[in-house]
XYZ file of N, CA and C in Angstrom:
753
model
N -42.633 -64.925 169.523
C -41.203 -65.216 169.198
C -40.748 -64.191 167.934
N -39.828 -63.343 168.020
C -39.567 -62.592 167.029
C -38.657 -63.178 165.867
N -38.979 -63.019 164.723
C -38.291 -63.622 163.500
C -36.962 -62.898 163.369
N -35.980 -63.792 163.181
C -34.490 -63.175 162.946
C -34.593 -62.430 161.528
N -33.685 -61.367 161.559
C -33.767 -60.507 160.356
C -32.202 -60.214 159.962
N -31.677 -60.565 158.814
C -30.526 -60.198 158.315
C -30.591 -59.269 157.206
N -30.118 -57.972 157.303
C -30.300 -56.871 156.554
C -28.985 -56.411 155.968
N -28.580 -56.500 154.834
C -27.372 -55.878 154.308
C -27.519 -54.327 153.855
N -26.628 -53.593 154.272
C -26.715 -52.176 153.906
C -25.514 -51.919 152.892
N -25.872 -51.802 151.636
C -24.759 -51.688 150.578
C -24.079 -50.233 150.552
N -24.690 -49.305 151.291
C -24.228 -47.957 151.194
C -23.910 -47.562 149.823
N -22.903 -46.971 149.503
C -22.593 -46.230 148.166
C -21.732 -47.471 147.356
N -22.327 -48.500 147.062
C -21.673 -49.695 146.509
C -22.516 -50.377 145.598
N -22.006 -50.955 144.552
C -22.651 -51.798 143.412
C -23.264 -50.848 142.447
N -23.028 -51.344 141.233
C -23.711 -50.717 139.886
C -24.778 -51.649 139.730
N -25.633 -51.118 138.811
C -26.917 -51.937 138.563
C -26.635 -53.207 138.079
N -25.640 -53.378 137.334
C -25.391 -54.801 136.837
C -24.882 -55.774 138.049
N -24.114 -55.079 138.896
C -23.802 -56.050 140.097
C -25.018 -56.181 141.057
N -25.844 -55.417 141.099
C -27.191 -55.446 141.957
C -27.845 -56.679 141.368
N -28.053 -56.644 139.983
C -28.722 -57.618 139.386
C -28.099 -59.166 139.633
N -26.886 -59.034 139.423
C -26.226 -60.359 139.629
C -26.195 -60.982 140.991
N -26.281 -60.102 141.932
C -26.241 -60.443 143.494
C -27.873 -60.924 143.709
N -28.750 -60.152 143.086
C -30.304 -60.445 143.429
C -30.619 -61.913 142.890
N -30.071 -62.248 141.725
C -30.319 -63.460 141.063
C -29.735 -64.643 141.944
N -28.454 -64.431 142.204
C -27.553 -65.312 143.053
C -28.130 -65.521 144.557
N -28.943 -64.560 145.173
C -29.602 -64.610 146.302
C -30.699 -65.486 146.539
N -31.402 -65.874 145.423
C -32.792 -66.310 145.298
C -32.727 -67.801 146.261
N -31.901 -68.598 145.942
C -31.781 -69.832 146.822
C -31.532 -69.618 148.565
N -30.768 -68.512 148.582
C -30.538 -68.037 150.005
C -31.981 -67.666 150.577
N -32.647 -66.816 149.955
C -33.997 -66.561 150.399
C -34.860 -67.654 150.887
N -34.795 -68.645 149.854
C -35.708 -69.887 150.102
C -35.400 -70.444 151.473
N -33.788 -70.635 151.592
C -33.353 -71.348 152.687
C -33.673 -70.582 154.081
N -33.604 -69.257 153.998
C -33.936 -68.338 154.841
C -35.396 -68.379 155.423
N -36.273 -68.505 154.539
C -37.608 -68.572 154.755
C -38.152 -70.049 155.334
N -37.278 -71.030 154.993
C -37.570 -72.309 155.499
C -37.156 -72.628 156.773
N -36.144 -71.631 157.261
C -35.734 -71.586 158.672
C -36.379 -70.146 159.515
N -37.398 -69.619 158.972
C -38.064 -68.498 159.626
C -37.225 -67.472 159.847
N -36.366 -67.089 158.794
C -35.335 -65.888 158.734
C -35.711 -64.933 157.668
N -35.933 -63.691 157.967
C -36.083 -62.804 156.972
C -34.817 -62.164 156.415
N -34.779 -62.100 155.024
C -33.338 -61.756 154.466
C -33.548 -60.374 153.596
N -32.626 -59.539 153.678
C -32.869 -58.422 152.806
C -31.496 -57.566 152.454
N -31.723 -56.610 151.620
C -30.547 -55.704 151.397
C -31.088 -54.294 151.288
N -30.203 -53.377 151.357
C -30.631 -52.026 150.988
C -29.497 -51.333 149.917
N -29.896 -51.384 148.794
C -29.072 -50.806 147.666
C -29.117 -49.354 147.582
N -28.344 -48.722 146.674
C -28.434 -47.290 146.285
C -29.884 -47.004 145.785
N -30.340 -45.977 145.599
C -31.474 -45.552 144.919
C -31.412 -45.992 143.411
N -30.458 -45.918 142.786
C -30.309 -46.218 141.466
C -30.391 -47.680 141.230
N -30.092 -48.552 142.250
C -30.274 -49.996 142.077
C -31.641 -50.552 142.633
N -32.417 -49.728 143.087
C -33.476 -50.440 143.961
C -34.444 -51.121 142.929
N -34.724 -50.501 141.757
C -35.621 -51.161 140.912
C -35.118 -52.482 140.314
N -33.742 -52.458 140.105
C -33.217 -53.637 139.451
C -33.132 -54.699 140.598
N -32.766 -54.509 141.823
C -32.653 -55.326 142.890
C -34.161 -55.991 143.161
N -35.088 -55.074 143.065
C -36.497 -55.693 143.298
C -37.102 -56.504 141.999
N -36.661 -56.170 141.025
C -37.033 -56.995 139.728
C -36.455 -58.342 139.629
N -35.160 -58.436 140.068
C -34.477 -59.798 139.818
C -34.372 -60.568 141.098
N -34.691 -60.018 142.314
C -34.572 -60.826 143.558
C -35.908 -61.613 143.595
N -35.715 -62.431 144.599
C -37.137 -63.358 145.064
C -38.209 -62.202 145.742
N -39.396 -62.662 145.484
C -40.317 -61.757 146.090
C -40.327 -61.644 147.521
N -39.812 -62.792 148.086
C -39.656 -62.679 149.474
C -38.460 -62.017 150.199
N -37.511 -61.583 149.162
C -36.372 -60.725 149.623
C -36.818 -59.446 149.891
N -36.406 -58.994 151.052
C -36.598 -57.536 151.600
C -35.670 -56.610 150.767
N -36.238 -55.561 150.062
C -35.342 -54.665 149.398
C -35.608 -53.287 150.003
N -34.882 -52.738 150.745
C -35.026 -51.461 151.569
C -34.248 -50.215 150.764
N -34.758 -49.172 150.881
C -33.935 -47.844 150.545
C -33.076 -47.524 151.829
N -32.119 -46.818 151.639
C -31.163 -46.205 152.623
C -31.628 -44.857 153.084
N -32.650 -44.329 152.482
C -33.251 -42.960 152.962
C -34.391 -42.649 152.328
N -35.239 -41.704 152.805
C -36.185 -41.073 152.081
C -36.557 -39.673 152.687
N -37.334 -38.983 151.748
C -37.718 -37.586 152.547
C -39.158 -37.778 153.101
N -39.522 -36.867 154.179
C -40.785 -36.962 154.810
C -41.931 -36.266 153.953
N -41.616 -35.403 152.946
C -42.651 -34.869 152.023
C -42.846 -35.736 150.875
N -43.943 -35.813 150.352
C -44.265 -36.777 149.230
C -43.894 -36.028 147.786
N -43.784 -34.661 147.809
C -43.083 -34.169 146.620
C -42.701 -32.687 146.946
N -42.095 -31.968 146.023
C -41.731 -30.534 146.374
C -40.390 -30.318 145.839
N -40.027 -29.009 146.169
C -38.728 -28.413 145.714
C -37.513 -28.971 146.763
N -37.238 -30.243 146.515
C -36.168 -30.773 147.470
C -35.117 -31.387 146.535
N -34.300 -30.555 145.926
C -33.354 -31.254 145.053
C -32.420 -32.329 145.625
N -32.359 -33.434 144.801
C -31.634 -34.686 145.222
C -32.333 -35.478 146.098
N -33.519 -35.227 146.530
C -34.264 -36.106 147.453
C -35.172 -37.139 146.808
N -35.587 -38.168 147.363
C -36.532 -39.050 146.892
C -37.564 -39.314 147.716
N -38.944 -39.409 147.254
C -40.095 -39.387 148.116
C -40.603 -40.871 148.482
N -41.629 -40.864 149.269
C -42.210 -42.280 149.536
C -43.071 -42.766 148.487
N -43.895 -41.832 147.681
C -44.478 -42.299 146.669
C -43.568 -42.962 145.503
N -42.408 -42.189 145.198
C -41.539 -42.784 144.384
C -40.934 -44.247 144.722
N -40.707 -44.496 145.850
C -40.389 -45.704 146.471
C -41.549 -46.661 146.375
N -42.752 -46.286 146.758
C -43.791 -47.209 146.593
C -44.074 -47.749 145.156
N -43.838 -46.731 144.263
C -44.014 -47.030 142.805
C -43.137 -48.332 142.370
N -41.849 -48.379 143.017
C -40.915 -49.367 142.801
C -41.208 -50.755 143.582
N -42.324 -50.655 144.385
C -42.597 -51.738 145.404
C -41.655 -51.812 146.440
N -41.059 -50.782 146.922
C -40.084 -50.670 148.028
C -40.844 -50.251 149.346
N -40.945 -51.016 150.360
C -41.700 -50.560 151.527
C -40.832 -50.730 152.766
N -39.516 -50.744 152.674
C -38.794 -50.745 153.878
C -37.713 -49.623 153.634
N -37.488 -48.862 154.716
C -36.413 -47.655 154.533
C -35.766 -47.800 156.029
N -34.353 -47.559 155.634
C -33.366 -47.291 156.806
C -33.292 -45.805 156.995
N -33.356 -45.557 158.367
C -33.321 -44.006 158.792
C -32.263 -43.793 159.801
N -31.754 -42.687 159.859
C -30.927 -42.479 161.004
C -29.497 -42.999 161.004
N -29.109 -43.679 159.912
C -27.812 -44.420 159.890
C -26.667 -43.333 160.345
N -25.769 -43.799 161.055
C -24.646 -42.909 161.625
C -23.961 -42.187 160.607
N -23.704 -42.705 159.498
C -23.061 -41.953 158.385
C -23.894 -40.942 157.981
N -25.366 -41.034 157.927
C -26.030 -39.783 157.491
C -26.149 -38.831 158.648
N -26.253 -39.255 160.039
C -26.202 -38.486 161.075
C -24.839 -37.529 161.028
N -23.872 -38.268 160.646
C -22.550 -37.523 160.743
C -22.283 -36.584 159.523
N -22.683 -37.078 158.364
C -22.442 -36.293 157.028
C -23.489 -35.587 156.405
N -24.736 -35.738 156.882
C -25.890 -35.118 156.107
C -26.778 -34.587 157.094
N -26.469 -34.248 158.312
C -27.305 -33.609 159.298
C -28.677 -34.290 159.546
N -28.533 -35.637 159.626
C -29.692 -36.608 159.847
C -29.945 -36.437 161.439
N -30.872 -35.782 161.918
C -31.227 -35.599 163.215
C -32.311 -36.586 163.678
N -32.421 -36.829 165.029
C -33.476 -37.707 165.446
C -34.890 -37.104 165.194
N -34.995 -35.780 165.201
C -36.115 -34.939 164.985
C -36.628 -35.210 163.373
N -35.529 -35.133 162.714
C -35.933 -35.442 161.306
C -36.358 -36.755 161.000
N -35.793 -37.744 161.664
C -36.095 -39.177 161.377
C -37.512 -39.307 161.901
N -37.850 -38.726 163.005
C -39.021 -38.823 163.587
C -40.299 -38.525 162.481
N -40.067 -37.373 161.687
C -40.922 -36.941 160.656
C -40.897 -38.012 159.665
N -39.795 -38.539 159.293
C -39.839 -39.622 158.236
C -40.629 -40.952 158.665
N -40.359 -41.209 160.012
C -41.082 -42.380 160.469
C -42.448 -42.310 160.496
N -43.003 -41.148 160.853
C -44.526 -40.864 160.867
C -45.037 -41.013 159.434
N -44.345 -40.319 158.545
C -44.591 -40.348 157.086
C -44.621 -41.794 156.635
N -43.661 -42.637 156.805
C -43.612 -43.912 156.454
C -44.769 -44.755 157.030
N -44.930 -44.706 158.270
C -46.126 -45.479 158.962
C -47.480 -44.971 158.214
N -47.627 -43.822 157.996
C -48.876 -43.380 157.441
C -48.920 -44.037 156.082
N -47.893 -44.367 155.338
C -47.995 -45.113 154.104
C -47.810 -46.685 154.202
N -47.887 -47.029 155.379
C -47.921 -48.547 155.602
C -46.692 -49.124 155.117
N -45.509 -48.372 155.584
C -44.084 -48.964 155.185
C -43.408 -49.084 156.462
N -42.239 -49.781 156.343
C -41.572 -50.314 157.615
C -40.257 -49.463 157.853
N -40.219 -48.756 158.869
C -38.964 -48.082 159.132
C -37.846 -48.901 159.832
N -36.672 -48.826 159.499
C -35.586 -49.392 160.434
C -34.617 -48.045 160.896
N -34.883 -47.915 162.158
C -34.376 -46.695 162.834
C -33.149 -47.026 163.467
N -32.019 -46.441 163.055
C -30.683 -46.467 163.677
C -30.259 -45.834 164.771
N -29.864 -46.203 165.885
C -29.211 -45.534 166.932
C -27.798 -45.954 167.296
N -27.063 -45.136 168.060
C -25.779 -45.599 168.398
C -24.908 -44.519 168.780
N -23.825 -44.750 169.542
C -22.921 -43.697 170.053
C -21.602 -43.651 169.239
N -20.930 -42.476 169.372
C -19.561 -42.342 168.829
C -18.646 -42.676 169.830
N -17.285 -42.985 169.330
C -16.147 -43.463 170.144
C -16.060 -42.562 171.315
N -15.944 -41.214 171.108
C -15.907 -40.262 172.327
C -17.123 -40.505 173.364
N -18.346 -40.649 172.809
C -19.424 -40.837 173.834
C -19.210 -42.151 174.512
N -18.756 -43.313 173.787
C -18.477 -44.441 174.442
C -17.671 -44.398 175.486
N -16.405 -43.672 175.226
C -15.378 -43.688 176.191
C -15.752 -42.761 177.335
N -16.698 -41.874 177.254
C -17.049 -40.909 177.994
C -18.210 -41.706 178.961
N -18.493 -42.891 178.739
C -19.712 -43.622 179.392
C -21.054 -43.028 178.988
N -21.041 -42.506 177.897
C -22.442 -41.889 177.586
C -23.358 -42.516 176.800
N -22.872 -43.936 176.418
C -23.761 -44.753 175.456
C -25.249 -44.729 175.664
N -25.803 -45.041 177.008
C -27.106 -45.124 177.173
C -27.888 -43.871 177.131
N -27.177 -42.740 177.570
C -27.853 -41.454 177.622
C -28.004 -41.011 176.071
N -26.883 -41.228 175.275
C -27.126 -40.933 173.669
C -28.292 -41.968 173.126
N -28.373 -43.114 173.328
C -29.266 -44.039 172.851
C -30.612 -43.739 173.227
N -30.876 -43.424 174.597
C -32.153 -43.124 175.066
C -32.743 -41.794 174.514
N -31.803 -40.885 174.304
C -32.391 -39.522 173.672
C -32.634 -39.749 172.177
N -32.013 -40.742 171.491
C -32.285 -40.980 170.220
C -33.609 -41.698 170.030
N -33.781 -42.655 170.948
C -35.042 -43.326 171.144
C -36.358 -42.455 171.380
N -36.182 -41.551 172.267
C -37.267 -40.836 172.787
C -37.637 -39.805 171.641
N -36.585 -39.184 171.173
C -36.946 -38.162 170.166
C -37.431 -38.889 168.789
N -37.035 -39.989 168.481
C -37.317 -40.637 167.156
C -38.763 -41.119 167.273
N -39.112 -41.653 168.495
C -40.397 -42.351 168.700
C -41.380 -41.232 169.155
N -41.209 -40.108 169.321
C -42.191 -39.136 169.677
C -43.495 -39.006 168.937
N -44.552 -39.261 169.619
C -45.792 -39.320 168.814
C -46.120 -40.519 168.119
N -45.271 -41.669 168.284
C -45.607 -43.002 167.546
C -46.326 -43.704 168.527
N -47.607 -44.174 168.117
C -48.393 -44.918 168.932
C -48.138 -46.348 169.365
N -48.535 -46.955 170.334
C -48.266 -48.328 170.711
C -48.659 -49.321 169.284
N -49.614 -49.027 168.672
C -50.168 -49.775 167.608
C -49.108 -49.556 166.416
N -48.695 -48.387 166.189
C -47.832 -48.041 164.934
C -46.366 -48.640 165.230
N -45.984 -48.753 166.480
C -44.735 -49.222 166.816
C -44.348 -50.703 166.624
N -45.515 -51.436 166.328
C -45.354 -52.749 166.095
C -44.666 -53.096 164.718
N -44.612 -52.263 163.786
C -44.009 -52.262 162.621
C -42.550 -52.119 162.425
N -42.024 -51.239 163.490
C -40.737 -50.783 163.540
C -39.616 -51.866 163.800
N -38.451 -51.531 163.138
C -37.270 -52.290 163.384
C -36.162 -51.136 163.913
N -35.327 -51.435 165.053
C -34.425 -50.743 165.482
C -33.177 -51.285 165.375
N -32.137 -50.637 164.921
C -30.815 -51.079 164.866
C -29.768 -50.345 165.619
N -29.226 -51.053 166.427
C -28.057 -50.568 167.411
C -26.834 -50.606 166.730
N -26.227 -49.475 166.305
C -24.940 -49.548 165.825
C -24.009 -48.676 166.382
N -22.898 -49.087 167.333
C -21.999 -48.385 167.917
C -21.089 -47.770 166.937
N -21.025 -46.509 166.702
C -20.317 -45.926 165.654
C -18.831 -46.216 165.668
N -18.299 -46.442 166.774
C -16.909 -46.781 166.977
C -16.444 -48.160 166.469
N -17.528 -48.943 166.119
C -17.373 -50.315 165.596
C -17.559 -50.512 164.177
N -18.298 -49.472 163.375
C -18.703 -49.578 162.067
C -17.360 -49.485 161.078
N -17.149 -50.440 160.467
C -16.162 -50.418 159.455
C -14.752 -50.340 160.039
N -14.601 -50.399 161.382
C -13.190 -50.410 162.113
C -12.585 -51.642 162.374
N -13.429 -52.747 162.254
C -12.969 -53.931 162.684
C -13.002 -54.100 164.312
N -13.256 -53.193 164.946
C -13.258 -52.993 166.281
C -14.718 -53.545 166.834
N -14.845 -54.653 167.387
C -16.213 -55.135 167.610
C -16.606 -54.912 169.119
N -17.884 -54.458 169.332
C -18.487 -54.312 170.582
C -18.649 -55.857 171.019
N -18.359 -56.308 172.305
C -18.455 -57.480 172.766
C -19.981 -57.956 172.735
N -20.289 -59.234 172.818
C -21.638 -59.623 172.891
C -22.332 -59.085 174.217
N -21.530 -59.046 175.259
C -22.089 -58.456 176.457
C -22.549 -57.022 176.235
N -21.630 -56.259 175.574
C -22.149 -54.898 175.180
C -23.433 -54.757 174.449
N -23.491 -55.646 173.335
C -24.588 -55.599 172.408
C -25.761 -55.996 173.080
N -25.655 -56.958 173.893
C -26.923 -57.604 174.566
C -27.360 -56.247 175.637
N -26.374 -55.822 176.454
C -26.736 -54.860 177.465
C -27.490 -53.611 176.781
N -26.951 -53.174 175.622
C -27.546 -51.889 175.179
C -28.865 -52.372 174.490
N -28.851 -53.517 173.718
C -30.282 -53.844 173.083
C -31.244 -54.036 174.172
N -30.883 -54.575 175.190
C -31.898 -54.909 176.294
C -32.305 -53.486 176.833
N -31.422 -52.510 176.938
C -31.799 -51.134 177.348
C -32.526 -50.524 176.449
N -32.463 -50.697 175.051
C -33.205 -49.943 174.022
C -34.666 -50.634 174.126
N -34.794 -51.807 174.343
C -36.199 -52.441 174.476
C -36.842 -51.818 175.838
N -36.043 -51.690 176.875
C -36.590 -51.100 178.125
C -37.076 -49.650 177.686
N -36.315 -48.857 177.094
C -36.640 -47.648 176.797
C -37.790 -47.417 175.849
N -37.836 -48.300 174.812
C -38.959 -48.498 173.888
C -40.327 -48.736 174.857
N -40.434 -49.567 175.680
C -41.502 -49.927 176.635
C -42.002 -48.645 177.306
N -40.963 -47.719 177.727
C -41.423 -46.560 178.336
C -42.192 -45.659 177.375
N -41.984 -45.837 176.205
C -42.521 -45.061 175.079
C -43.751 -45.612 174.498
N -43.672 -46.792 174.006
C -44.753 -47.339 173.163
C -45.284 -48.601 173.944
N -45.085 -48.878 175.160
C -45.679 -49.904 175.903
C -45.177 -51.287 175.397
N -46.163 -52.280 175.519
C -45.827 -53.681 175.230
C -45.590 -53.920 173.796
N -45.751 -53.018 172.827
C -45.337 -53.243 171.462
C -43.775 -53.347 171.223
N -43.167 -52.836 172.427
C -41.646 -52.955 172.488
C -41.290 -54.334 172.418
N -41.963 -55.341 172.894
C -41.658 -56.752 172.698
C -41.643 -57.278 171.493
N -42.414 -56.617 170.421
C -42.654 -57.005 169.161
C -41.560 -56.485 168.223
N -40.943 -55.249 168.527
C -40.034 -54.521 167.675
C -38.772 -55.453 167.685
N -38.256 -55.593 166.427
C -36.950 -56.344 166.231
C -35.955 -55.396 166.454
N -34.955 -55.802 167.178
C -33.657 -54.964 167.298
C -32.531 -55.642 166.715
N -31.838 -54.945 165.944
C -30.672 -55.333 165.236
C -29.385 -54.866 165.691
N -28.353 -55.754 165.563
C -27.054 -55.254 165.891
C -26.235 -54.847 164.690
N -25.491 -53.782 164.625
C -24.692 -53.445 163.534
C -23.446 -52.817 164.077
N -22.425 -53.424 163.472
C -20.975 -52.877 163.781
C -19.894 -53.982 163.500
N -19.350 -53.917 162.359
C -18.347 -54.845 161.922
C -18.725 -56.366 162.022
N -20.114 -56.559 161.687
C -20.618 -58.018 161.756
C -20.124 -58.749 160.610
N -19.677 -59.901 160.881
C -19.077 -60.837 159.932
C -19.475 -62.142 160.096
N -19.393 -63.140 159.128
C -19.794 -64.458 159.161
C -19.479 -65.210 160.440
N -18.094 -64.918 160.874
C -17.503 -65.567 161.957
C -17.980 -65.160 163.395
N -18.785 -63.902 163.438
C -19.088 -63.399 164.738
C -20.670 -63.273 164.828
N -21.262 -63.424 163.704
C -22.789 -63.192 163.719
C -23.644 -64.103 164.566
N -23.053 -65.366 164.761
C -23.999 -66.385 165.583
C -23.853 -65.826 166.924
N -22.664 -65.469 167.458
C -22.694 -65.011 168.830
C -23.527 -63.702 169.070
N -23.614 -62.793 168.233
C -24.279 -61.752 168.471
C -25.815 -62.078 168.529
N -26.402 -63.037 167.582
C -27.664 -63.287 167.395
C -28.123 -64.305 168.486
N -27.181 -64.784 169.439
C -27.320 -65.758 170.459
C -27.863 -64.963 171.733
N -27.640 -63.511 171.549
C -28.279 -62.654 172.817
C -29.761 -62.658 172.608
N -30.396 -62.678 173.725
C -31.726 -62.548 173.798
C -32.515 -61.307 173.196
N -31.948 -60.267 173.368
C -32.387 -59.054 172.861
C -31.958 -58.766 171.463
N -31.103 -59.424 170.883
C -30.600 -59.133 169.404
C -31.339 -60.114 168.692
N -32.175 -59.426 167.667
C -32.977 -60.174 166.711
C -32.549 -60.194 165.361
N -31.376 -59.656 165.143
C -30.781 -59.827 163.882
C -29.596 -58.873 163.567
N -29.196 -58.754 162.279
C -28.091 -57.933 162.150
C -28.131 -56.803 160.865
N -27.596 -55.756 161.091
C -27.672 -54.715 160.086
C -26.115 -54.781 159.602
N -25.809 -55.294 158.432
C -24.454 -55.706 157.943
C -24.061 -54.715 156.764
N -22.778 -54.278 156.918
C -22.285 -53.510 155.798
C -21.411 -54.210 154.808
N -20.151 -54.035 154.975
C -19.236 -54.665 153.965
C -19.378 -56.046 153.978
N -19.820 -57.003 154.846
C -19.923 -58.391 154.781
C -21.112 -58.827 153.927
N -22.098 -57.849 153.654
C -23.176 -58.115 152.792
C -22.916 -57.989 151.322
N -21.768 -57.467 150.962
C -21.609 -57.073 149.474
C -21.209 -58.079 148.573
N -20.723 -59.137 149.115
C -20.252 -60.419 148.309
C -21.266 -61.550 148.571
N -21.755 -62.139 147.625
C -22.674 -63.373 147.876
C -22.175 -64.461 148.653
N -20.731 -64.802 148.580
C -20.328 -65.728 149.362
C -20.368 -65.397 150.915
N -20.187 -64.319 151.045
C -20.041 -63.684 152.549
C -21.354 -63.603 152.950
N -22.285 -63.198 152.309
C -23.705 -63.152 152.572
C -24.254 -64.409 153.009
N -23.973 -65.299 152.253
C -24.384 -66.722 152.350
C -23.823 -67.146 153.705
N -22.573 -66.909 153.941
C -21.900 -67.340 155.239
C -22.639 -66.699 156.377
N -23.130 -65.426 156.313
C -23.661 -64.851 157.330
C -25.084 -65.610 157.653
N -25.715 -65.861 156.656
C -27.099 -66.675 156.693
C -26.658 -67.915 157.348
N -25.725 -68.869 156.699
C -25.428 -70.116 157.284
C -25.035 -70.202 158.802
N -24.399 -69.137 159.216
C -23.937 -69.120 160.449
C -24.921 -68.553 161.601
N -26.099 -68.238 160.995
C -27.244 -67.833 161.907
C -27.902 -69.194 162.229
N -28.005 -70.010 161.272
C -28.797 -71.297 161.254
C -28.312 -72.328 162.244
């Protein structure tokens, strides 16, 4: 049985002071989640990682939103795996649609990062998904399949057990336009099938999240889908009341 996972992606939001306030307020939520066998986490900006880690419950997942595949070097503006590990951060989101769109984050580059993370005993959260044009052209599964095959190239069956995959239809992120539960389940089931062709039985252990305008009022429906193991949430994870609502509606 795969544990449910609720992961909030804060994107470029929250000052350090706000991250501290949230981390402290979330402590009872983490306890409630653990009591119900749910993993809870957030992904702050680089500047708030240390603060979130310091003031949150030890059981709270604190993830970075990106990382470089080299552990040091002349890469201005980048952050390395050793830098994250020093802060006791061992989860990293990779391939988010906004990074793919704005920062030339390719599946091949994600593959390098995932291999580096696995070599350092860290957990990658690999994002896949299609744009509105690709969705309307009926190319969803072709796009997602290519992202999975390129992202997981060279990843062994044993290594794959630690992965999390997030399906985020780009046309649904921040638009208020939701993919139906039928679409979410169909694509997540397809992702698991594709993963099986690459990493074998480990695909059954990989948690697949849905991300795309997830809110307290619709999260339960998404997580009732057999191949949706959790949610990657943007705006609804920024306020503690909304975050609590997300958790309560999973229970």
